[in-house]
Short mmCIF file of C-alpha atoms and ligand atoms in Angstrom, two decimals:
data_model
loop_
_atom_site.label_atom_id
_atom_site.label_comp_id
_atom_site.label_asym_id
_atom_site.label_seq_id
_atom_site.Cartn_x
_atom_site.Cartn_y
_atom_site.Cartn_z
CA MET A 1 96.56 129.09 105.06
CA ILE A 2 93.71 127.42 104.81
CA ILE A 3 90.97 129.27 102.28
CA GLY A 4 87.59 128.49 102.22
CA ILE A 5 85.89 130.13 98.78
CA LEU A 6 82.52 129.30 98.10
CA GLY A 7 81.93 128.53 94.36
CA GLY A 8 84.10 126.06 92.81
CA GLY A 9 84.80 127.99 89.05
CA GLN A 10 87.73 129.04 86.24
CA LEU A 11 87.63 132.03 89.17
CA ALA A 12 88.42 129.97 92.85
CA ARG A 13 90.10 127.68 90.25
CA MET A 14 92.44 130.67 89.15
CA LEU A 15 92.69 131.67 92.82
CA ALA A 16 94.07 128.74 93.94
CA LEU A 17 96.86 128.10 90.76
CA ALA A 18 97.44 131.37 92.72
CA GLY A 19 97.52 130.27 96.29
CA HIS A 20 99.57 127.11 95.50
CA PRO A 21 103.25 127.98 95.84
CA MET A 22 102.06 130.98 98.59
CA GLY A 23 101.85 128.11 100.79
CA HIS A 24 97.69 128.17 101.30
CA ARG A 25 94.63 125.42 100.97
CA PHE A 26 91.55 125.90 99.18
CA VAL A 27 88.04 124.04 100.99
CA PHE A 28 85.50 125.18 98.08
CA LEU A 29 81.35 124.91 98.39
CA ASP A 30 80.07 124.14 94.93
CA PRO A 31 76.32 122.39 94.12
CA ALA A 32 77.97 121.16 91.29
CA PRO A 33 79.45 117.77 92.09
CA ASP A 34 82.34 118.65 89.13
CA ALA A 35 83.21 121.93 89.70
CA CYS A 36 86.21 121.90 87.83
CA ALA A 37 88.84 123.48 91.64
CA ALA A 38 87.99 120.76 92.72
CA THR A 39 91.26 119.30 91.31
CA LEU A 40 92.93 121.55 94.07
CA GLY A 41 91.29 121.36 96.80
CA GLU A 42 88.98 119.90 98.80
CA LEU A 43 85.47 120.44 97.47
CA LEU A 44 82.56 120.40 99.65
CA VAL A 45 79.08 120.14 97.19
CA ALA A 46 76.47 121.82 98.90
CA PRO A 47 74.16 124.26 98.05
CA TYR A 48 75.37 127.49 99.22
CA ASP A 49 72.64 127.74 101.70
CA ASP A 50 74.13 124.72 103.24
CA GLN A 51 73.98 124.82 106.99
CA ASN A 52 75.32 121.90 108.06
CA ALA A 53 78.10 122.60 104.05
CA LEU A 54 78.56 126.32 105.76
CA ALA A 55 79.49 124.85 109.26
CA GLN A 56 81.93 122.24 108.33
CA LEU A 57 83.32 124.59 105.91
CA ALA A 58 83.08 127.67 108.94
CA GLN A 59 85.43 124.70 111.20
CA LYS A 60 87.94 124.04 107.78
CA VAL A 61 89.14 127.34 107.06
CA ASP A 62 91.13 130.54 109.05
CA VAL A 63 89.16 133.35 106.16
CA VAL A 64 86.23 132.71 103.69
CA THR A 65 85.93 134.53 99.81
CA PHE A 66 84.07 133.82 97.29
CA ASP A 67 83.81 133.59 93.70
CA PHE A 68 81.01 135.25 91.64
CA GLU A 69 78.11 137.74 92.60
CA ASN A 70 74.87 135.16 93.56
CA VAL A 71 76.93 133.99 96.93
CA PRO A 72 73.76 134.66 99.24
CA ALA A 73 73.68 137.04 102.07
CA THR A 74 72.74 135.24 104.14
CA SER A 75 74.89 132.21 104.18
CA LEU A 76 77.38 135.35 105.28
CA ALA A 77 75.87 136.00 107.41
CA PHE A 78 75.80 132.26 109.52
CA LEU A 79 79.65 132.79 108.06
CA ALA A 80 80.32 135.90 109.76
CA GLN A 81 78.48 134.54 112.98
CA LYS A 82 80.42 131.53 113.45
CA LYS A 83 83.90 133.94 113.53
CA VAL A 84 85.37 133.53 110.09
CA PRO A 85 86.48 136.71 108.55
CA VAL A 86 84.91 137.10 104.91
CA PHE A 87 86.15 139.35 102.31
CA PRO A 88 85.56 140.99 100.51
CA PRO A 89 82.74 142.88 103.04
CA PRO A 90 79.47 141.11 102.87
CA ALA A 91 78.30 144.79 102.16
CA ALA A 92 79.69 144.92 99.12
CA LEU A 93 78.31 141.32 98.06
CA GLN A 94 74.97 142.72 98.71
CA ALA A 95 75.16 146.32 96.81
CA ALA A 96 76.60 144.40 94.48
CA GLN A 97 73.98 141.98 93.77
CA ASP A 98 71.06 144.51 93.46
CA ARG A 99 71.20 146.63 89.96
CA LEU A 100 68.63 149.61 91.70
CA VAL A 101 70.48 150.04 95.43
CA GLU A 102 74.06 149.93 93.20
CA LYS A 103 73.36 152.24 91.06
CA ASN A 104 71.99 154.38 94.36
CA LEU A 105 75.65 153.12 95.95
CA PHE A 106 76.93 154.94 93.16
CA ARG A 107 75.36 157.98 92.17
CA GLN A 108 75.62 158.50 96.33
CA LEU A 109 79.20 158.37 95.85
CA GLY A 110 79.43 161.13 92.99
CA ILE A 111 80.73 158.55 90.71
CA ALA A 112 78.30 158.92 87.39
CA THR A 113 76.08 156.19 85.74
CA ALA A 114 73.71 155.51 82.82
CA ASP A 115 70.08 157.82 84.07
CA TYR A 116 68.07 155.20 85.40
CA VAL A 117 64.45 154.77 87.36
CA ALA A 118 63.74 151.49 89.50
CA VAL A 119 60.13 149.61 87.16
CA ALA A 120 58.46 147.41 89.56
CA SER A 121 54.94 147.74 87.63
CA ARG A 122 53.92 148.24 84.13
CA ASP A 123 53.02 151.72 84.37
CA ASP A 124 55.94 152.64 86.05
CA LEU A 125 57.60 150.63 82.80
CA THR A 126 55.64 152.81 80.90
CA GLN A 127 56.76 156.40 83.29
CA ALA A 128 59.99 154.74 82.90
CA VAL A 129 60.42 155.49 78.72
CA ALA A 130 58.04 158.36 79.07
CA HIS A 131 61.68 159.43 81.11
CA LEU A 132 63.91 158.10 79.55
CA GLY A 133 63.09 157.78 75.26
CA LEU A 134 64.53 154.79 73.36
CA PRO A 135 66.76 153.00 72.89
CA ALA A 136 66.91 151.87 76.47
CA ILE A 137 67.14 148.81 78.22
CA LEU A 138 65.44 146.94 80.16
CA LYS A 139 67.99 144.82 83.12
CA THR A 140 66.44 142.70 85.34
CA ARG A 141 67.50 143.73 89.38
CA THR A 142 68.04 140.74 90.39
CA GLU A 143 70.23 137.67 88.69
CA GLY A 144 71.24 138.59 85.80
CA TYR A 145 74.91 138.24 84.87
CA ASP A 146 76.30 138.00 80.75
CA GLY A 147 73.00 139.28 78.99
CA LYS A 148 70.46 137.33 80.61
CA GLY A 149 68.04 138.77 82.65
CA GLN A 150 68.49 141.81 79.87
CA TRP A 151 66.77 143.31 76.82
CA LEU A 152 67.61 145.46 74.35
CA LEU A 153 64.79 148.71 72.86
CA ARG A 154 63.77 149.88 70.55
CA THR A 155 60.25 149.35 69.76
CA GLN A 156 57.08 149.96 71.89
CA THR A 157 57.03 146.16 70.53
CA ASP A 158 60.28 145.40 72.11
CA VAL A 159 58.10 147.33 75.13
CA GLU A 160 55.37 144.87 75.10
CA ASN A 161 57.64 141.31 74.49
CA ALA A 162 60.39 142.17 76.96
CA TRP A 163 57.63 143.22 79.66
CA SER A 164 55.64 139.29 78.94
CA GLU A 165 59.40 138.83 79.33
CA LEU A 166 59.95 140.30 82.63
CA ALA A 167 57.04 137.86 84.08
CA GLY A 168 56.69 140.39 87.35
CA ARG A 169 60.41 140.21 87.76
CA ALA A 170 61.65 143.92 89.55
CA ALA A 171 64.23 145.59 87.32
CA ILE A 172 65.42 148.79 85.63
CA LEU A 173 65.46 150.85 82.64
CA GLU A 174 67.91 151.77 81.65
CA ALA A 175 69.27 154.60 79.29
CA PHE A 176 71.43 153.22 76.24
CA ILE A 177 74.85 154.67 75.91
CA ALA A 178 76.35 155.16 72.67
CA PHE A 179 79.56 154.62 74.33
CA GLU A 180 83.09 155.39 72.37
CA ARG A 181 85.20 152.26 74.97
CA GLU A 182 83.88 149.61 77.59
CA VAL A 183 87.09 149.62 80.07
CA SER A 184 87.62 147.78 83.13
CA ALA A 185 89.92 148.54 86.28
CA ILE A 186 90.55 146.37 89.20
CA GLY A 187 92.25 147.75 91.61
CA VAL A 188 93.31 145.34 95.02
CA ARG A 189 92.48 146.98 98.26
CA GLY A 190 94.47 145.75 101.77
CA GLN A 191 93.05 144.77 105.48
CA SER A 192 95.38 148.76 105.77
CA GLY A 193 93.88 150.49 102.80
CA GLU A 194 96.72 150.34 100.75
CA THR A 195 95.30 150.20 97.66
CA LEU A 196 96.91 149.40 94.31
CA PHE A 197 94.98 149.20 90.36
CA TYR A 198 96.36 147.29 87.10
CA SER A 199 96.43 149.40 83.50
CA LEU A 200 92.63 149.72 83.11
CA ALA A 201 91.21 146.84 80.45
CA GLU A 202 89.65 147.65 77.24
CA ASN A 203 86.90 145.24 76.64
CA THR A 204 84.56 143.94 73.84
CA HIS A 205 81.39 142.09 74.72
CA ARG A 206 79.48 139.82 71.90
CA ASP A 207 76.08 139.11 73.25
CA GLY A 208 76.35 140.75 76.66
CA VAL A 209 79.16 138.23 76.68
CA LEU A 210 82.59 139.16 77.11
CA PHE A 211 84.74 138.31 74.16
CA GLN A 212 87.77 140.52 74.14
CA THR A 213 90.63 142.23 76.49
CA LEU A 214 92.81 144.85 75.50
CA SER A 215 95.34 146.15 77.40
CA THR A 216 96.80 149.26 78.01
CA THR A 217 99.58 151.72 78.72
CA ASN A 218 98.92 154.98 79.50
CA ASP A 219 95.68 155.10 78.94
CA PRO A 220 94.09 159.13 79.05
CA MET A 221 91.57 157.55 81.54
CA GLN A 222 93.42 155.64 83.90
CA ALA A 223 93.77 158.40 86.50
CA ARG A 224 89.35 158.89 85.90
CA ALA A 225 88.32 155.98 86.84
CA GLU A 226 91.15 155.11 89.85
CA GLN A 227 90.10 158.05 91.21
CA GLN A 228 86.38 156.69 90.85
CA THR A 229 86.78 152.83 92.02
CA SER A 230 88.88 154.57 95.31
CA LEU A 231 85.31 156.27 96.85
CA LEU A 232 84.12 153.30 96.99
CA LEU A 233 86.58 151.78 98.18
CA ASN A 234 86.48 153.60 100.58
CA ALA A 235 82.48 154.02 100.92
CA LEU A 236 83.61 149.02 101.53
CA SER A 237 86.18 149.34 104.12
CA TYR A 238 86.87 147.38 100.92
CA VAL A 239 89.62 144.29 100.56
CA GLY A 240 90.31 142.62 97.92
CA VAL A 241 89.52 143.15 94.60
CA ILE A 242 87.96 144.43 93.08
CA ALA A 243 86.27 144.84 89.23
CA VAL A 244 85.02 148.05 88.23
CA GLU A 245 82.97 148.06 84.70
CA PHE A 246 82.95 152.06 82.89
CA PHE A 247 80.71 153.29 79.55
CA GLN A 248 83.75 155.52 78.39
CA VAL A 249 81.77 158.56 76.92
CA GLY A 250 84.55 161.67 74.85
CA ASP A 251 86.20 162.24 78.38
CA ASN A 252 83.20 160.48 80.40
CA LEU A 253 83.53 157.30 82.37
CA LEU A 254 79.64 155.80 83.61
CA ALA A 255 79.92 153.50 85.61
CA ASN A 256 77.78 150.56 84.50
CA GLU A 257 78.72 148.15 87.30
CA PHE A 258 80.92 146.43 90.13
CA ALA A 259 82.04 142.77 90.76
CA PRO A 260 83.35 142.40 94.65
CA ARG A 261 85.74 139.24 93.47
CA VAL A 262 88.61 138.73 90.82
CA HIS A 263 87.34 138.71 87.08
CA ASN A 264 87.52 138.40 83.48
CA SER A 265 89.15 141.19 82.44
CA GLY A 266 91.71 140.67 84.34
CA HIS A 267 92.70 137.64 83.23
CA TRP A 268 96.03 138.29 81.27
CA THR A 269 97.73 139.87 84.80
CA ILE A 270 98.52 136.11 85.13
CA GLU A 271 101.39 136.57 82.77
CA GLY A 272 101.43 139.98 81.90
CA THR A 273 102.05 141.89 85.08
CA GLU A 274 104.02 141.88 88.71
CA THR A 275 101.66 139.69 90.39
CA SER A 276 98.35 138.97 89.13
CA GLN A 277 94.74 140.29 90.28
CA PHE A 278 94.03 136.15 92.32
CA GLU A 279 97.51 137.08 93.81
CA ASN A 280 96.79 139.78 95.06
CA HIS A 281 92.72 138.79 95.84
CA LEU A 282 94.39 136.78 98.15
CA ARG A 283 97.15 138.57 99.91
CA ALA A 284 94.57 141.13 100.53
CA VAL A 285 91.87 138.54 102.02
CA THR A 286 95.02 136.72 104.62
CA GLY A 287 96.35 140.40 105.51
CA GLN A 288 99.40 140.15 103.75
CA PRO A 289 100.85 142.67 101.89
CA LEU A 290 99.75 144.11 98.41
CA GLY A 291 101.64 142.55 95.78
CA GLN A 292 102.97 144.79 92.87
CA THR A 293 101.06 145.72 90.34
CA SER A 294 103.33 147.05 87.29
CA VAL A 295 102.56 145.82 83.61
CA ARG A 296 105.13 143.14 81.49
CA GLY A 297 104.48 144.20 78.04
CA HIS A 298 101.21 144.27 75.74
CA PHE A 299 98.66 141.92 75.98
CA ALA A 300 95.32 140.38 74.69
CA MET A 301 93.03 138.26 75.69
CA LEU A 302 90.17 136.09 74.47
CA ASN A 303 88.10 134.26 75.55
CA LEU A 304 87.31 129.71 74.36
CA ILE A 305 83.59 130.49 74.42
CA GLY A 306 81.74 126.37 73.48
CA SER A 307 84.78 124.82 72.67
CA MET A 308 88.10 124.58 72.53
CA PRO A 309 90.24 125.17 69.44
CA GLU A 310 93.52 122.71 69.33
CA ALA A 311 95.66 123.59 71.57
CA GLN A 312 98.90 122.55 69.57
CA ALA A 313 97.61 125.39 67.54
CA VAL A 314 97.47 127.73 70.14
CA LEU A 315 100.26 126.80 71.11
CA ALA A 316 102.21 127.94 68.75
CA ILE A 317 100.96 130.54 68.16
CA PRO A 318 104.29 133.14 69.52
CA GLY A 319 103.99 134.58 72.76
CA ALA A 320 100.49 132.59 73.45
CA HIS A 321 99.40 130.88 76.49
CA LEU A 322 96.55 128.19 77.22
CA HIS A 323 94.05 128.89 80.53
CA ASP A 324 91.53 125.14 80.25
CA TYR A 325 89.74 125.51 82.44
CA GLY A 326 89.18 121.15 82.40
CA LYS A 327 85.27 122.13 81.76
CA ALA A 328 83.28 120.15 80.19
CA PRO A 329 81.91 121.91 76.42
CA ARG A 330 78.81 123.69 76.46
CA PRO A 331 76.93 125.99 74.63
CA GLY A 332 77.73 129.36 75.67
CA ARG A 333 80.01 127.65 78.60
CA LYS A 334 83.90 129.56 79.09
CA ILE A 335 85.44 127.03 79.36
CA GLY A 336 89.27 128.65 79.01
CA HIS A 337 91.18 131.80 78.78
CA VAL A 338 94.25 132.78 75.52
CA THR A 339 96.93 135.44 76.59
CA VAL A 340 98.29 136.33 73.58
CA HIS A 341 101.97 138.31 74.36
CA CYS A 342 101.98 140.75 71.88
CA GLU A 343 105.79 143.03 70.21
CA ASP A 344 103.35 146.06 68.95
CA HIS A 345 102.09 149.45 71.32
CA THR A 346 98.93 148.48 71.46
CA PRO A 347 97.80 145.66 71.38
CA SER A 348 95.58 142.26 68.97
CA LEU A 349 94.28 139.67 68.69
CA PRO A 350 97.11 137.64 66.17
CA ASN A 351 94.52 136.07 62.75
CA THR A 352 95.93 132.87 63.43
CA LEU A 353 94.47 132.28 66.32
CA LEU A 354 90.55 133.99 65.36
CA ASP A 355 91.05 131.86 62.94
CA LEU A 356 91.29 128.97 65.33
CA LEU A 357 87.89 130.12 66.38
P1 AMP B 1 75.79 144.03 82.08
O1 AMP B 1 75.68 143.15 82.70
O2 AMP B 1 75.48 145.07 82.49
O3 AMP B 1 77.84 144.54 82.53
O4 AMP B 1 75.68 144.37 80.76
C1 AMP B 1 76.12 143.63 79.52
C2 AMP B 1 77.05 144.41 78.97
O5 AMP B 1 75.63 145.06 78.10
C3 AMP B 1 77.58 145.47 78.70
O6 AMP B 1 78.70 145.13 78.85
C4 AMP B 1 77.56 146.30 77.24
O7 AMP B 1 78.24 146.38 76.31
C5 AMP B 1 75.89 146.95 77.44
N1 AMP B 1 75.44 147.67 77.91
C6 AMP B 1 74.81 147.47 79.16
N2 AMP B 1 74.57 148.44 79.56
C7 AMP B 1 73.83 149.33 78.40
C8 AMP B 1 73.27 150.19 78.40
N3 AMP B 1 72.33 151.35 79.37
N4 AMP B 1 73.53 151.24 77.46
C9 AMP B 1 74.34 150.64 76.36
N5 AMP B 1 75.26 149.29 76.67
C10 AMP B 1 75.00 148.87 77.40
#
């Protein structure tokens, strides 16, 4: 099939890498002429809401998917008018684009979250702080990612500063959760409703950006996370890969957010499972049977942010696999990752790798 992807970043690139062996071809739409997926297909360079480019894409492809959340909903509606199937469903994208809608959806489905209050004015913020107490986290409702558009409020001065930086954008205030672990459930649902899950991924963030993921086996929270994620998948008649990020507090899981796409915390599935999240996403959106998600051992994944270590040194580490996205290095930019197949029952990154960064 010919698959259109809105977005030509590393996720689109890894989707294409998984899709070529199955005979698929790819057309990417991305405003950046140097989008890193471009070497694996045709690249249309245009803004995501450019109707000429969207019409061109619609003519060229059998199905459309996306590699990031901030694709305008109007673009998906336009593609639907052109009778091109779009997966995951646009309703999932719309919910994930707005933290208030997303959290309300979790709650409606009985999925626990941190307490939160919508903030549209200075008065709302005062009342929200009175209601939730400090510390709390203020987050813009839209366009926040990787820790951007959020402020940890510990003191009244933090509240004042965050309010002025918010600059009138709609937001939510969330109770601060002193979680024990952050885990993500990555699931895939096919067009027939068939659903499979990967082993939970245990995530560590630095400055709001994912730093490392450890795969788990027989995690005590696996069944609960799957049950919660299934509620979302079924409610949205979802097709494709989804990632739901949870905070674990005691024996409880609180859903933080979901991504209607393949996810950074699932990159370890390329080497670590029978069928990677990328292959399964493509199987789902093209209406094929899903592949098994069984694990092949213990895996750790480390993001390469801002600069690449020497390939020679990484590849000298037993069990290490290097992924270089071919992106120009810039501070704070994800430009690659390393997955390490670990011998131990509890995976951890070898110091030899951490020393390279
Ligand atoms: P988010 O953009 O919502 O995924 O937040 C980025 C990171 O900030 C999360 O992965 C957590 O490490 C942290 N974080 C977000 N919300 C909360 C919260 N309510 N309580 C504590 N930490 C949080």
